Amino acid sequence: MRRPTLLCATSLFAMATPALAQTSTSDTAPAADITVIGHELPLAPSSMPLDAMQPTSVIQSGFIANNIPPLASIDDIIKFQPSVWTSNPNGPGIGKAETMAIRGFQDGQYNVTFDGIPFGDSQDLHHTTSSLFIAHALQEAQIDRGPGSASTIGKATFGGTVGFLSKDPLDHFDVDAYGTAGSFNTFSGGGRVDSGDIGGFRMFAEGQHEKTDGYLTGSAEHRDNLIGKAIYQISPTTKLTALASYNREFQYTTQGATLQEYQKYGNNYGLCKDKTAMCYFGYQPSHYTTDFEYLRLQTSIGPVQIDNQAYHNGFTHKYTESSDASDDNPADNGVTFYSPTNIGKKVATYATDIKGKHTDAVVSTWGDTLRFEAPTKFADFKWGVWFDSQHDKRYSETVDITQDGVPVPGKTGTALSYQYADLGTTWQPYVEVDLRPVDGLTINPGVKYTSYQRDLHATINKGGPNGETDIAYHAWQPSIAANYRIASNWSAYAQMARGFLAPPIDVFQVEDPTDLKPELTWNYQVGTVLHGNRWSLSADAYYIDFSNFLSPVTTVVDGTEESSFVNAGGAIYKGLEFEGQYVLAHGLSFYGNATLNSAKYKGTHASLAEAPKWTAAAGLIYENKHGPFASLIGKWVGPRYGNDNGNVPMDAGYLNGSVPIAAGTIDDPTSHIGTTFSADLAFGWHFDHVAGLFHELTASVKVGNLFNSHAVMDYAGTQSTTADGEQSPYNLYLRQPGRSVFFNLETHF
């Protein structure tokens, strides 16, 4: 049964969507219930349940529909949330997010789930946002800023969970057509057909195509997204759900640009049109294909509720790129061929040829989640298990792009840089209980056990031993949380939980892949949620102790350098987060959030990369579900360092000769990024029963980066070549994409 919940506008002061009474939570995955906090208080872009056990932001479908372009990727949906920052230099919904961070935790250090199923790249759990789901197909998003309870599954509960829920089929027949046209020569169109309820069966099928030049020069993209979902209510207690999606994308991939290149070519410089240079866009083609399927059965046997979900998801990435796509100097070209039989002997050198690589990665994941719940008067007992088997095959070879991609044998006699197959197997059983010892108090103790094993079969490894290597990682993850309802409209909560992060493939790609401990966190959080008739407030404080930090080290054995990883210390994350909403007039609301964040290495107190010192968001939202709607939302991201390892240029004054600096030792001043700000504007109109043809029509305009800022927003590493007369390569940066305007039209027949 749903209970009134408090809205914590955890995101930017976002826009109010239709009345809270319309709020619904998809039944496709475990999620916190979200409902109304009062008829006078409009729906926020995100809300927080009064019964939450940790800081949680729920972004509802109304906000996504009214304020996010239909072609948008997942990073655009979450960017306004507290302690969240993302960077997408090619424009909203175009290309992939270069950064997607929560409280300083980077993509790959927190879970991302789809309908309750964790997924991510087998190498380091990151996500290529542009190759995944589109905003129009999503019902809501939920951001849990913490490791969750024992029943929170995933390989990266370390930094929290970002969960996306797909839309459910409608219970009536409907045809939905929509399209977008706008900046950067962008055109997108799609449609969805719902069958309606036919004897307890309902389904929909949806497809979208998008084509754009992108904001950055030479960074065109086109993609197709297909998704279908069916629900069959077999009986009052048994339901079967099936979903399948397919996503295909092509893009030219950029690597960032130097400040000198921005000055020379303009703020929107990405890739060049000079075929004689490595920066030529035609040398950087990238193809992504993803799919996601699951079959879910929900039933009950007596008082025990059973939820079983079997799934598969796939990820394929095929691409070619030059040695340095940021290099516009033809003098840096050159390809040298070595003999494949007479090892180490040069065969030929072509000074003007373009050197590059061709890479192919194919990942296929199979798994199952099995959950049980037995509710009683004083407690709810929950137990289950998650199994995940991830198969990964990939290779990379050096090629001469000028000579139609012919393989280039190196000093070892082969063109292959690496070729291996990888299997990651996860078992995660759990048990927890919701205790209600007194009225208004819920206590949630639980424990989860994670077993993760990686088996690597390397024909040619990246710097590590060839052949068979396997390492297993195990961890107990206890948790306890409590929520106390102080009053009907006021609650407080506290949580202590252990997070887990599976080690990346990098630990296998060194000379000594030592058996290491997994990276772990202890999370401590307290918070409160309060609302009145016209306002809502929430606040929380967190302290996170990150241990077993994996650090690469190099040692000399018998005169030979050998690389390995060690568990070297950790970091402390801590901060305060505030959210609020106030109704100014009927349908008009003000939203805001602000956070103070600190993420520093233990001992040295150097800042972790991509961890802003603070974030804030504010905005005005107006909503009339049968008329006009509008919003103006701004997001501030505080200063941060883009680099926290030893790649500090020698002329920065921090290196002694060529001695490298260990990760987390100092802050890199050359990677420092100042405070950035961007504002988005959206406005439109909902029309009912237009000309007897449509029972609903919505026209809208969505403007990204309203004030057209071109500030540097992110650090992107360094060039692979050293500039003339310089001791170290130039740094690469990413700028905010310029102002974009998208016109959108959606109709329901």
XYZ file of C-alpha atoms in Angstrom:
749
model
C 0.000 0.000 0.000
C 1.379 3.385 -0.919
C 1.927 5.941 1.745
C 2.154 9.707 1.371
C 5.732 10.679 0.876
C 7.730 13.767 1.069
C 9.144 15.324 -2.029
C 12.750 16.161 -1.750
C 13.596 17.983 -4.881
C 16.871 16.255 -4.988
C 17.700 17.543 -8.328
C 18.012 20.891 -9.667
C 15.276 22.965 -8.889
C 13.380 21.213 -11.408
C 10.101 21.405 -12.935
C 6.828 20.508 -11.636
C 4.931 18.041 -13.670
C 1.331 17.010 -13.466
C -0.329 16.734 -10.132
C 1.125 14.305 -7.703
C -1.972 12.251 -7.929
C -0.732 11.006 -11.255
C 2.435 9.558 -9.761
C 2.924 5.866 -10.276
C 5.763 3.489 -9.670
C 6.501 0.880 -12.272
C 6.039 -2.636 -11.032
C 8.989 -3.892 -13.001
C 11.527 -3.724 -10.187
C 11.861 -3.189 -6.460
C 11.678 0.529 -5.848
C 10.667 2.904 -3.135
C 7.042 3.915 -3.219
C 6.448 7.448 -4.356
C 3.187 9.288 -3.984
C 1.597 12.574 -3.126
C 2.576 14.880 -0.336
C -0.367 17.203 -0.729
C -2.757 18.471 -3.363
C -1.288 21.965 -3.128
C 2.235 20.702 -3.774
C 2.935 19.968 -7.457
C 5.004 17.006 -8.558
C 8.740 17.615 -8.480
C 11.292 16.225 -10.912
C 12.422 14.084 -8.033
C 10.915 13.060 -4.735
C 11.995 11.262 -1.592
C 9.756 8.787 0.249
C 9.093 9.455 3.919
C 9.988 5.837 4.630
C 13.412 6.021 2.919
C 16.362 4.388 4.671
C 19.032 6.359 2.750
C 19.192 9.544 0.623
C 17.082 8.745 -2.426
C 15.982 10.773 -5.446
C 13.168 9.616 -7.712
C 12.778 11.349 -11.081
C 9.284 10.769 -12.361
C 7.910 10.358 -15.858
C 6.250 13.790 -15.891
C 9.562 15.555 -15.430
C 11.256 13.393 -18.051
C 8.477 14.034 -20.580
C 8.209 17.798 -20.063
C 11.813 18.776 -19.565
C 14.152 16.255 -21.190
C 14.464 15.983 -25.013
C 13.036 12.620 -26.204
C 16.400 11.705 -27.766
C 18.231 12.269 -24.462
C 20.462 9.652 -22.866
C 20.469 8.558 -19.239
C 23.027 11.173 -18.166
C 20.684 14.002 -19.212
C 17.959 12.593 -16.967
C 20.003 12.558 -13.745
C 22.163 15.658 -14.183
C 20.073 17.913 -11.914
C 20.227 15.665 -8.843
C 22.109 16.551 -5.621
C 25.816 15.649 -5.645
C 25.542 14.551 -9.291
C 27.431 16.025 -12.205
C 27.732 14.912 -15.796
C 29.556 16.224 -18.850
C 28.470 15.681 -22.440
C 30.491 17.923 -24.787
C 28.602 17.015 -27.985
C 25.208 18.324 -26.877
C 22.239 17.005 -24.880
C 21.450 13.419 -25.815
C 24.237 13.396 -28.434
C 27.322 11.269 -27.978
C 28.319 9.732 -24.678
C 28.763 11.274 -21.259
C 32.458 11.738 -20.593
C 31.819 12.016 -16.851
C 28.916 10.823 -14.713
C 29.748 11.163 -11.016
C 27.866 10.929 -7.698
C 29.494 12.368 -4.555
C 32.843 11.954 -6.328
C 32.261 8.298 -7.204
C 32.787 7.794 -10.936
C 30.820 5.712 -13.424
C 31.896 2.157 -12.672
C 32.021 2.812 -8.913
C 28.236 2.700 -8.492
C 25.483 0.441 -9.791
C 23.388 1.192 -12.833
C 20.279 -0.981 -13.146
C 17.488 -1.385 -15.673
C 14.208 -2.701 -14.259
C 16.155 -3.860 -11.221
C 18.904 -5.682 -13.166
C 22.523 -4.474 -12.678
C 24.594 -4.139 -15.845
C 27.876 -2.625 -17.008
C 30.991 -3.191 -19.077
C 32.930 -6.281 -18.052
C 36.226 -4.362 -17.887
C 35.447 -1.769 -15.233
C 31.612 -1.624 -14.987
C 31.341 1.707 -16.844
C 28.496 2.576 -19.246
C 28.463 4.073 -22.738
C 25.402 6.238 -22.177
C 24.626 7.016 -25.825
C 24.327 3.317 -26.712
C 21.724 2.604 -24.047
C 18.070 3.503 -23.494
C 16.438 6.733 -24.596
C 14.485 9.022 -22.298
C 11.152 8.483 -24.050
C 11.143 4.771 -23.157
C 11.722 5.319 -19.434
C 9.101 5.658 -16.716
C 11.335 6.948 -13.962
C 14.841 6.999 -12.550
C 15.859 6.455 -8.951
C 19.204 7.484 -7.482
C 20.174 5.871 -4.167
C 23.155 7.684 -2.719
C 24.379 4.779 -0.662
C 25.001 1.011 -0.809
C 21.396 0.237 0.064
C 20.150 -2.667 2.125
C 21.192 -6.321 1.905
C 18.705 -6.869 -0.929
C 20.422 -4.215 -3.079
C 22.235 -6.360 -5.643
C 25.138 -5.379 -7.892
C 28.896 -5.530 -8.429
C 29.326 -1.851 -7.499
C 27.152 -1.113 -4.452
C 30.295 0.821 -3.480
C 28.975 4.262 -4.461
C 25.198 3.810 -4.708
C 22.700 2.832 -7.380
C 21.198 4.642 -10.366
C 18.120 2.667 -11.366
C 15.964 3.138 -14.450
C 12.480 1.688 -14.911
C 10.886 1.107 -18.297
C 7.374 2.241 -19.060
C 4.562 -0.284 -18.687
C 2.049 -1.031 -21.451
C -1.126 1.041 -21.205
C -4.460 -0.569 -20.386
C -6.060 1.042 -23.476
C -5.214 1.083 -27.181
C -2.997 3.997 -28.137
C -0.767 5.174 -30.970
C 1.928 7.661 -29.950
C 4.032 9.507 -32.549
C 6.765 12.019 -31.709
C 9.544 13.942 -33.374
C 12.355 16.390 -32.655
C 14.218 18.853 -34.850
C 16.785 21.404 -33.818
C 20.358 22.504 -33.367
C 23.354 20.806 -34.958
C 21.223 19.557 -37.833
C 19.443 17.179 -35.468
C 16.380 15.203 -36.501
C 14.711 12.448 -34.535
C 11.433 10.611 -34.858
C 9.728 7.709 -33.179
C 6.494 5.989 -32.425
C 4.858 3.608 -29.982
C 1.799 1.372 -30.256
C -0.033 -0.004 -27.211
C -2.387 -2.931 -27.595
C -4.481 -2.137 -24.552
C -5.800 -4.783 -22.163
C -6.897 -7.923 -24.009
C -8.021 -10.536 -21.525
C -5.307 -9.624 -19.027
C -2.622 -9.271 -21.732
C -1.166 -5.910 -22.758
C 1.936 -4.901 -24.668
C 3.664 -2.071 -26.513
C 6.307 -1.735 -29.209
C 8.377 1.425 -29.737
C 11.078 2.554 -32.141
C 13.115 5.740 -32.606
C 15.689 6.966 -35.118
C 18.008 9.927 -34.581
C 20.555 11.622 -36.804
C 22.721 14.623 -35.924
C 25.966 16.397 -36.770
C 26.576 17.044 -33.074
C 27.934 20.228 -31.531
C 31.578 19.246 -31.977
C 33.110 19.406 -35.445
C 33.426 16.047 -37.164
C 31.375 14.289 -34.457
C 28.250 13.182 -36.309
C 26.066 10.429 -34.885
C 23.088 8.339 -35.821
C 21.301 5.719 -33.765
C 18.243 3.481 -33.622
C 16.411 2.300 -30.528
C 13.784 -0.443 -30.376
C 11.955 -1.685 -27.292
C 8.944 -3.872 -26.623
C 7.277 -4.985 -23.407
C 4.394 -7.327 -22.601
C 2.565 -8.074 -19.336
C 0.184 -10.995 -18.853
C -1.907 -11.083 -15.667
C -2.321 -14.860 -15.464
C -4.274 -14.717 -12.209
C -4.847 -12.233 -9.393
C -1.590 -13.426 -7.778
C 0.511 -14.329 -10.826
C 1.944 -12.015 -13.455
C 4.392 -12.633 -16.308
C 6.425 -9.769 -17.830
C 8.685 -9.920 -20.889
C 10.883 -7.146 -22.306
C 13.293 -6.890 -25.227
C 15.297 -3.914 -26.448
C 17.830 -3.307 -29.195
C 19.997 -0.216 -29.615
C 22.419 0.577 -32.432
C 24.652 3.628 -32.665
C 27.371 5.012 -34.926
C 29.527 7.989 -33.983
C 32.898 9.567 -34.641
C 34.714 9.549 -31.311
C 36.596 12.568 -29.978
C 39.261 12.647 -27.262
C 39.122 16.278 -26.201
C 41.294 19.155 -27.426
C 44.120 21.346 -26.174
C 43.518 24.978 -25.259
C 45.675 25.905 -28.247
C 43.403 23.926 -30.577
C 40.279 25.568 -29.157
C 41.861 28.962 -29.747
C 42.833 28.018 -33.294
C 39.693 26.182 -34.445
C 36.915 27.437 -32.165
C 35.073 26.353 -29.030
C 33.249 23.558 -30.847
C 36.390 21.863 -32.115
C 36.248 18.083 -31.914
C 37.861 16.478 -34.963
C 39.418 17.960 -38.096
C 38.859 17.582 -41.851
C 42.542 17.262 -42.730
C 43.179 13.748 -44.108
C 46.917 14.169 -43.651
C 46.589 14.471 -39.851
C 45.626 11.984 -37.145
C 42.740 14.246 -36.070
C 40.763 13.549 -39.282
C 37.209 12.559 -38.299
C 37.027 9.758 -40.854
C 39.759 7.885 -38.992
C 37.648 7.609 -35.780
C 34.505 5.535 -36.614
C 32.829 3.764 -33.697
C 29.947 1.259 -33.781
C 27.951 0.267 -30.694
C 25.236 -2.358 -30.409
C 23.401 -3.240 -27.199
C 20.454 -5.445 -26.361
C 18.539 -6.241 -23.183
C 15.983 -8.997 -22.582
C 14.301 -10.455 -19.530
C 11.421 -12.688 -18.481
C 9.920 -11.995 -15.066
C 7.457 -14.114 -13.076
C 5.767 -12.709 -9.984
C 3.587 -15.070 -7.970
C 2.906 -16.266 -4.426
C 2.646 -19.522 -2.561
C 0.608 -18.969 0.553
C 2.010 -15.935 2.391
C 5.326 -16.058 0.498
C 5.697 -13.717 -2.480
C 8.090 -14.904 -5.217
C 9.771 -12.727 -7.836
C 12.037 -14.378 -10.408
C 13.713 -12.518 -13.269
C 15.911 -14.266 -15.861
C 17.807 -11.934 -18.199
C 20.364 -11.429 -20.924
C 22.122 -8.277 -22.071
C 24.721 -7.774 -24.762
C 27.225 -5.081 -25.669
C 29.332 -4.887 -28.834
C 31.840 -2.153 -29.638
C 33.793 -2.122 -32.896
C 35.944 0.874 -33.669
C 39.015 2.225 -35.390
C 40.949 5.249 -34.203
C 44.219 6.955 -34.968
C 47.018 6.934 -32.412
C 45.981 10.377 -31.166
C 42.723 11.861 -32.459
C 43.643 15.186 -30.821
C 46.880 15.579 -32.827
C 46.595 18.009 -35.777
C 50.311 18.006 -36.669
C 51.175 15.806 -39.718
C 54.815 15.826 -38.571
C 53.808 13.372 -35.822
C 52.684 10.773 -38.377
C 54.650 7.670 -39.243
C 54.261 3.899 -39.337
C 57.064 1.366 -38.920
C 56.596 -2.290 -39.908
C 58.611 -5.089 -38.284
C 59.182 -8.604 -39.544
C 56.640 -11.188 -38.336
C 59.320 -13.900 -38.472
C 62.648 -12.168 -37.852
C 61.585 -10.691 -34.495
C 62.725 -7.118 -33.862
C 63.871 -6.398 -37.410
C 62.456 -3.333 -39.161
C 60.977 -3.993 -42.575
C 59.785 -0.584 -43.698
C 58.890 2.896 -42.442
C 56.307 5.207 -44.013
C 56.819 8.689 -42.575
C 53.491 10.177 -43.698
C 51.195 7.226 -42.978
C 48.600 7.385 -40.198
C 49.056 4.840 -37.439
C 46.014 3.604 -35.547
C 44.287 0.606 -34.047
C 41.242 -1.514 -34.706
C 39.420 -2.928 -31.706
C 36.531 -5.334 -31.300
C 34.763 -6.114 -28.005
C 31.798 -8.485 -27.568
C 30.184 -8.859 -24.139
C 27.281 -11.196 -23.377
C 25.735 -11.458 -19.903
C 23.269 -14.036 -18.573
C 21.772 -13.968 -15.125
C 18.868 -14.437 -12.764
C 17.456 -12.700 -9.720
C 15.302 -14.730 -7.329
C 13.558 -12.898 -4.495
C 11.256 -14.091 -1.704
C 9.255 -12.013 0.763
C 7.040 -13.106 3.643
C 5.149 -10.220 5.253
C 3.810 -10.529 8.796
C 2.145 -8.120 11.206
C 5.347 -7.071 12.946
C 8.026 -7.834 10.374
C 8.643 -8.522 6.689
C 11.207 -11.238 5.946
C 13.142 -11.020 2.669
C 15.724 -13.346 1.165
C 17.040 -14.241 -2.256
C 20.029 -14.645 -4.557
C 21.481 -12.955 -7.628
C 23.540 -14.846 -10.201
C 25.377 -13.183 -13.082
C 27.681 -14.690 -15.728
C 29.448 -12.192 -17.989
C 31.341 -13.403 -21.071
C 33.752 -11.022 -22.775
C 35.889 -11.440 -25.892
C 38.048 -8.649 -27.307
C 41.125 -7.903 -29.322
C 43.047 -4.909 -30.600
C 45.586 -4.690 -33.405
C 47.792 -1.926 -34.749
C 46.888 -0.867 -38.290
C 48.078 1.500 -40.996
C 44.957 3.585 -41.635
C 46.492 5.152 -44.746
C 46.881 1.705 -46.313
C 43.233 0.666 -45.789
C 43.793 -0.603 -42.265
C 46.443 -3.216 -43.043
C 47.827 -4.809 -39.827
C 51.207 -3.479 -38.676
C 53.477 -6.086 -37.012
C 55.434 -4.638 -34.114
C 58.693 -5.547 -32.413
C 57.147 -8.760 -31.068
C 56.253 -9.930 -34.586
C 52.492 -9.468 -34.301
C 50.092 -6.595 -34.930
C 47.924 -7.655 -31.991
C 48.158 -5.530 -28.847
C 45.929 -7.915 -26.925
C 43.561 -10.816 -27.508
C 41.720 -12.490 -24.671
C 38.487 -14.005 -23.381
C 37.218 -13.114 -19.928
C 34.516 -14.665 -17.728
C 33.142 -12.898 -14.671
C 30.876 -14.913 -12.349
C 28.914 -13.368 -9.485
C 26.898 -15.033 -6.728
C 25.139 -12.761 -4.253
C 22.767 -14.328 -1.692
C 21.132 -12.064 0.897
C 18.717 -12.001 3.807
C 17.099 -9.023 5.530
C 14.091 -8.179 7.653
C 11.938 -5.073 8.159
C 11.184 -4.975 11.876
C 8.398 -2.790 13.298
C 8.863 -2.979 17.086
C 6.757 0.124 17.785
C 4.391 2.247 15.776
C 6.244 4.527 13.347
C 9.634 2.793 13.664
C 11.079 0.439 11.030
C 14.463 -1.223 11.530
C 16.102 -2.990 8.585
C 19.039 -5.296 9.472
C 20.466 -7.629 6.847
C 23.524 -9.231 5.348
C 24.684 -10.088 1.851
C 27.579 -12.244 0.697
C 29.346 -11.419 -2.571
C 31.430 -13.922 -4.469
C 32.998 -12.602 -7.658
C 35.439 -14.589 -9.784
C 37.211 -13.448 -12.913
C 38.722 -16.061 -15.260
C 41.001 -14.718 -17.967
C 42.291 -16.696 -20.942
C 44.800 -14.455 -22.691
C 46.389 -15.328 -25.996
C 48.082 -11.919 -25.741
C 47.545 -10.016 -22.499
C 47.922 -6.267 -21.939
C 51.215 -6.245 -20.073
C 50.308 -9.286 -17.982
C 51.027 -13.014 -18.271
C 49.484 -14.961 -21.142
C 47.500 -18.140 -20.587
C 44.988 -18.875 -17.828
C 44.599 -16.621 -14.792
C 41.781 -16.595 -12.271
C 41.210 -14.597 -9.113
C 38.222 -14.770 -6.751
C 37.000 -11.964 -4.496
C 34.683 -12.462 -1.527
C 33.091 -10.077 0.949
C 30.395 -10.049 3.600
C 28.267 -6.908 3.409
C 26.239 -6.294 6.551
C 23.839 -3.374 6.772
C 21.416 -1.850 9.213
C 19.103 1.098 8.769
C 16.177 2.638 10.607
C 13.378 5.039 9.776
C 11.263 6.741 12.424
C 8.073 8.607 11.588
C 8.265 11.507 14.027
C 4.933 12.814 12.762
C 2.668 12.051 9.828
C 4.651 14.500 7.684
C 8.093 14.168 9.262
C 10.558 11.290 9.319
C 14.190 10.700 10.216
C 16.481 7.892 9.116
C 19.959 6.504 9.709
C 22.020 3.909 7.873
C 25.258 2.001 8.270
C 26.192 -0.335 5.421
C 29.143 -1.887 3.658
C 29.655 -1.350 -0.078
C 31.554 -3.560 -2.522
C 33.353 -2.921 -5.819
C 34.559 -5.697 -8.099
C 38.176 -5.109 -9.252
C 38.657 -4.061 -12.892
C 40.388 -6.115 -15.571
C 43.484 -3.926 -15.043
C 44.622 -6.102 -12.129
C 45.171 -8.945 -14.615
C 47.141 -6.816 -17.033
C 50.320 -6.518 -14.984
C 53.288 -8.844 -14.459
C 52.105 -9.900 -11.011
C 48.287 -10.234 -10.808
C 48.429 -10.775 -7.046
C 45.386 -11.965 -5.148
C 43.933 -8.689 -3.891
C 41.148 -7.690 -1.563
C 38.105 -6.048 -3.191
C 37.621 -2.333 -2.682
C 35.112 -1.734 0.122
C 33.304 1.119 1.813
C 31.663 1.652 5.161
C 28.836 4.151 4.682
C 27.315 6.138 7.546
C 24.333 8.373 6.777
C 21.629 10.266 8.663
C 18.826 12.361 7.245
C 15.381 13.808 7.671
C 12.374 14.555 5.455
C 9.684 17.129 6.258
C 6.838 18.754 4.357
C 4.005 21.162 4.798
C 1.026 22.058 2.651
C 3.075 24.269 0.320
C 6.660 23.233 0.926
C 9.020 20.316 1.485
C 12.529 20.020 2.904
C 15.073 17.245 3.259
C 18.625 17.105 4.513
C 21.254 14.455 5.067
C 24.862 14.036 6.147
C 27.190 11.249 5.052
C 30.616 9.862 5.927
C 32.140 7.117 3.755
C 35.335 5.246 4.568
C 36.797 3.744 1.362
C 39.402 1.033 1.967
C 41.614 -1.341 -0.038
C 42.278 1.254 -2.726
C 43.850 -0.511 -5.718
C 47.066 1.243 -6.712
C 49.483 0.269 -9.536
C 53.120 -0.102 -8.525
C 56.332 -0.837 -10.415
C 59.196 -2.802 -8.878
C 62.607 -3.845 -10.241
C 63.443 -7.562 -10.093
C 66.867 -8.650 -11.405
C 67.112 -5.417 -13.348
C 63.660 -5.816 -14.956
C 60.659 -3.604 -14.225
C 57.540 -5.518 -13.177
C 54.098 -3.991 -12.708
C 51.521 -5.092 -10.145
C 48.671 -3.809 -7.988
C 48.545 -3.450 -4.211
C 45.840 -2.502 -1.723
C 47.149 0.916 -0.721
C 45.096 2.857 1.775
C 41.874 4.509 0.732
C 39.865 7.698 0.850
C 37.269 9.536 2.892
C 34.078 10.915 1.347
C 31.903 13.201 3.453
C 29.322 15.885 2.932
C 25.975 17.556 3.502
C 23.018 17.528 1.092
C 19.911 19.735 1.164
C 16.782 19.798 -0.986
C 13.647 21.881 -0.978
C 10.460 22.842 -2.758
C 8.047 25.742 -2.275
C 4.771 26.399 -4.069
C 4.610 30.069 -5.060
C 1.160 29.934 -6.672
C -1.192 27.412 -8.219
C 0.939 25.295 -10.563
C 4.093 27.379 -9.978
C 6.899 26.054 -7.792
C 10.445 26.817 -6.825
C 12.901 23.948 -6.361
C 16.424 23.821 -5.084
C 19.215 21.666 -3.804
C 22.709 22.318 -2.524
C 25.519 20.033 -1.446
C 28.913 20.323 0.219
C 31.148 17.450 -0.792
C 34.642 16.293 0.097
C 36.472 13.317 -1.428
C 40.128 13.052 -0.389
C 42.791 10.374 -0.141
C 43.746 9.268 3.347
C 47.040 10.589 4.599
C 47.855 12.967 1.745
C 44.428 14.667 1.642
C 44.769 15.064 -2.115
C 41.441 15.402 -3.917
C 40.018 12.496 -5.878
C 39.601 13.136 -9.600
C 36.283 14.499 -10.879
C 34.968 15.180 -7.360
C 33.439 18.691 -7.098
C 33.643 20.502 -3.770
C 29.993 21.463 -4.031
C 26.979 21.389 -6.328
C 23.734 23.337 -6.439
C 20.608 23.612 -8.532
C 17.677 25.992 -8.629
C 14.702 26.580 -10.848
C 11.144 27.672 -11.431
C 8.549 25.241 -12.752
C 5.027 25.819 -13.967
C 2.673 22.990 -14.911
C -0.874 22.765 -16.202
C -1.624 19.252 -17.395
C -4.291 20.579 -19.783
C -2.432 23.690 -20.894
C 0.924 25.446 -20.695
C 4.017 24.254 -18.891
C 7.464 25.786 -18.501
C 10.645 25.520 -16.487
C 13.953 27.271 -16.058
C 16.558 25.249 -14.190
C 20.187 26.025 -13.459
C 22.975 23.746 -12.265
C 26.237 24.777 -10.643
C 29.163 22.380 -10.345
C 31.906 23.495 -7.989
C 35.662 23.385 -8.580
C 37.375 20.008 -8.970
C 40.546 18.342 -10.204
C 40.325 16.188 -13.310
C 43.425 14.137 -12.458
C 44.557 12.464 -9.243
C 47.358 10.175 -10.402
C 51.010 10.835 -11.176
C 50.542 12.440 -14.595
C 51.677 15.859 -13.421
C 53.866 17.696 -15.975
C 57.477 18.191 -14.891
C 57.234 21.943 -15.442
C 54.485 22.108 -12.810
C 57.207 21.975 -10.173
C 56.070 18.767 -8.556
C 58.423 16.258 -10.143
C 62.040 15.622 -9.387
C 63.505 14.870 -12.800
C 61.425 12.062 -14.233
C 60.413 10.362 -10.983
C 56.658 9.617 -11.123
C 54.330 10.654 -8.346
C 52.132 7.963 -6.783
C 48.393 8.145 -7.230
C 46.694 10.393 -4.705
C 49.897 12.081 -3.551
C 49.191 15.637 -4.707
C 46.603 17.726 -6.491
C 47.451 18.347 -10.149
C 47.043 22.102 -10.722
C 47.060 21.698 -14.507
C 43.872 19.630 -14.309
C 41.989 22.051 -12.066
C 38.549 23.055 -13.363
C 36.710 26.050 -11.911
C 33.027 26.359 -11.100
C 30.760 25.836 -14.111
C 27.126 26.805 -14.615
C 24.517 25.866 -17.167
C 20.794 26.569 -17.395
C 18.071 24.764 -19.345
C 14.763 26.248 -20.454
C 11.680 24.291 -21.502
C 8.192 25.438 -22.397
C 5.225 24.003 -24.217
C 1.487 23.317 -24.267
C -0.695 20.270 -23.720
C -3.664 20.241 -26.118
C -6.664 17.929 -25.680
C -8.836 16.575 -28.527
C -7.272 18.505 -31.396
C -9.410 18.824 -34.538
C -11.029 15.490 -33.807
C -7.819 13.725 -34.924
C -5.754 13.512 -31.739
C -6.972 12.934 -28.235
C -3.759 14.556 -26.993
C -1.050 16.723 -28.555
C 1.977 18.294 -26.878
C 4.218 20.880 -28.505
C 7.370 22.030 -26.732
C 10.690 23.810 -27.086
C 13.689 22.732 -25.036
C 16.764 24.929 -24.811
C 20.033 23.589 -23.457
C 22.774 25.855 -22.066
C 20.505 28.884 -22.341
C 23.270 31.433 -21.697
C 25.625 29.839 -24.250
C 28.568 29.226 -21.911
C 31.699 27.750 -23.489
C 33.641 27.297 -20.258
C 36.067 24.421 -19.838
C 34.050 21.827 -17.917
C 36.284 18.753 -17.813
C 39.829 17.470 -18.035
C 40.356 14.777 -20.705
C 43.920 13.558 -20.153
C 46.949 14.426 -22.263
C 48.050 14.120 -25.853
C 50.132 11.052 -26.606
C 52.799 13.132 -28.352
C 54.998 15.817 -26.859
C 54.634 19.316 -28.241
C 57.689 20.946 -29.836
C 59.910 22.558 -27.229
C 57.848 21.207 -24.327
C 58.920 18.678 -21.705
C 55.475 17.089 -21.476
C 52.392 16.651 -23.651
C 49.642 19.232 -23.707
C 46.596 18.649 -21.530
C 43.274 17.908 -23.203
C 40.036 19.527 -22.086
C 36.315 19.472 -22.846
C 34.153 22.586 -23.086
C 30.465 23.042 -22.439
C 28.445 22.536 -25.634
C 26.955 25.751 -26.979
C 23.308 26.719 -26.770
C 20.957 24.181 -28.343
C 17.292 24.531 -29.279
C 15.059 21.532 -29.969
C 11.462 21.666 -31.205
C 9.353 18.697 -30.136
C 5.917 17.460 -31.129
C 4.091 14.434 -29.693
C 0.602 13.194 -30.541
C -1.654 10.397 -29.329
C -4.198 8.978 -31.745
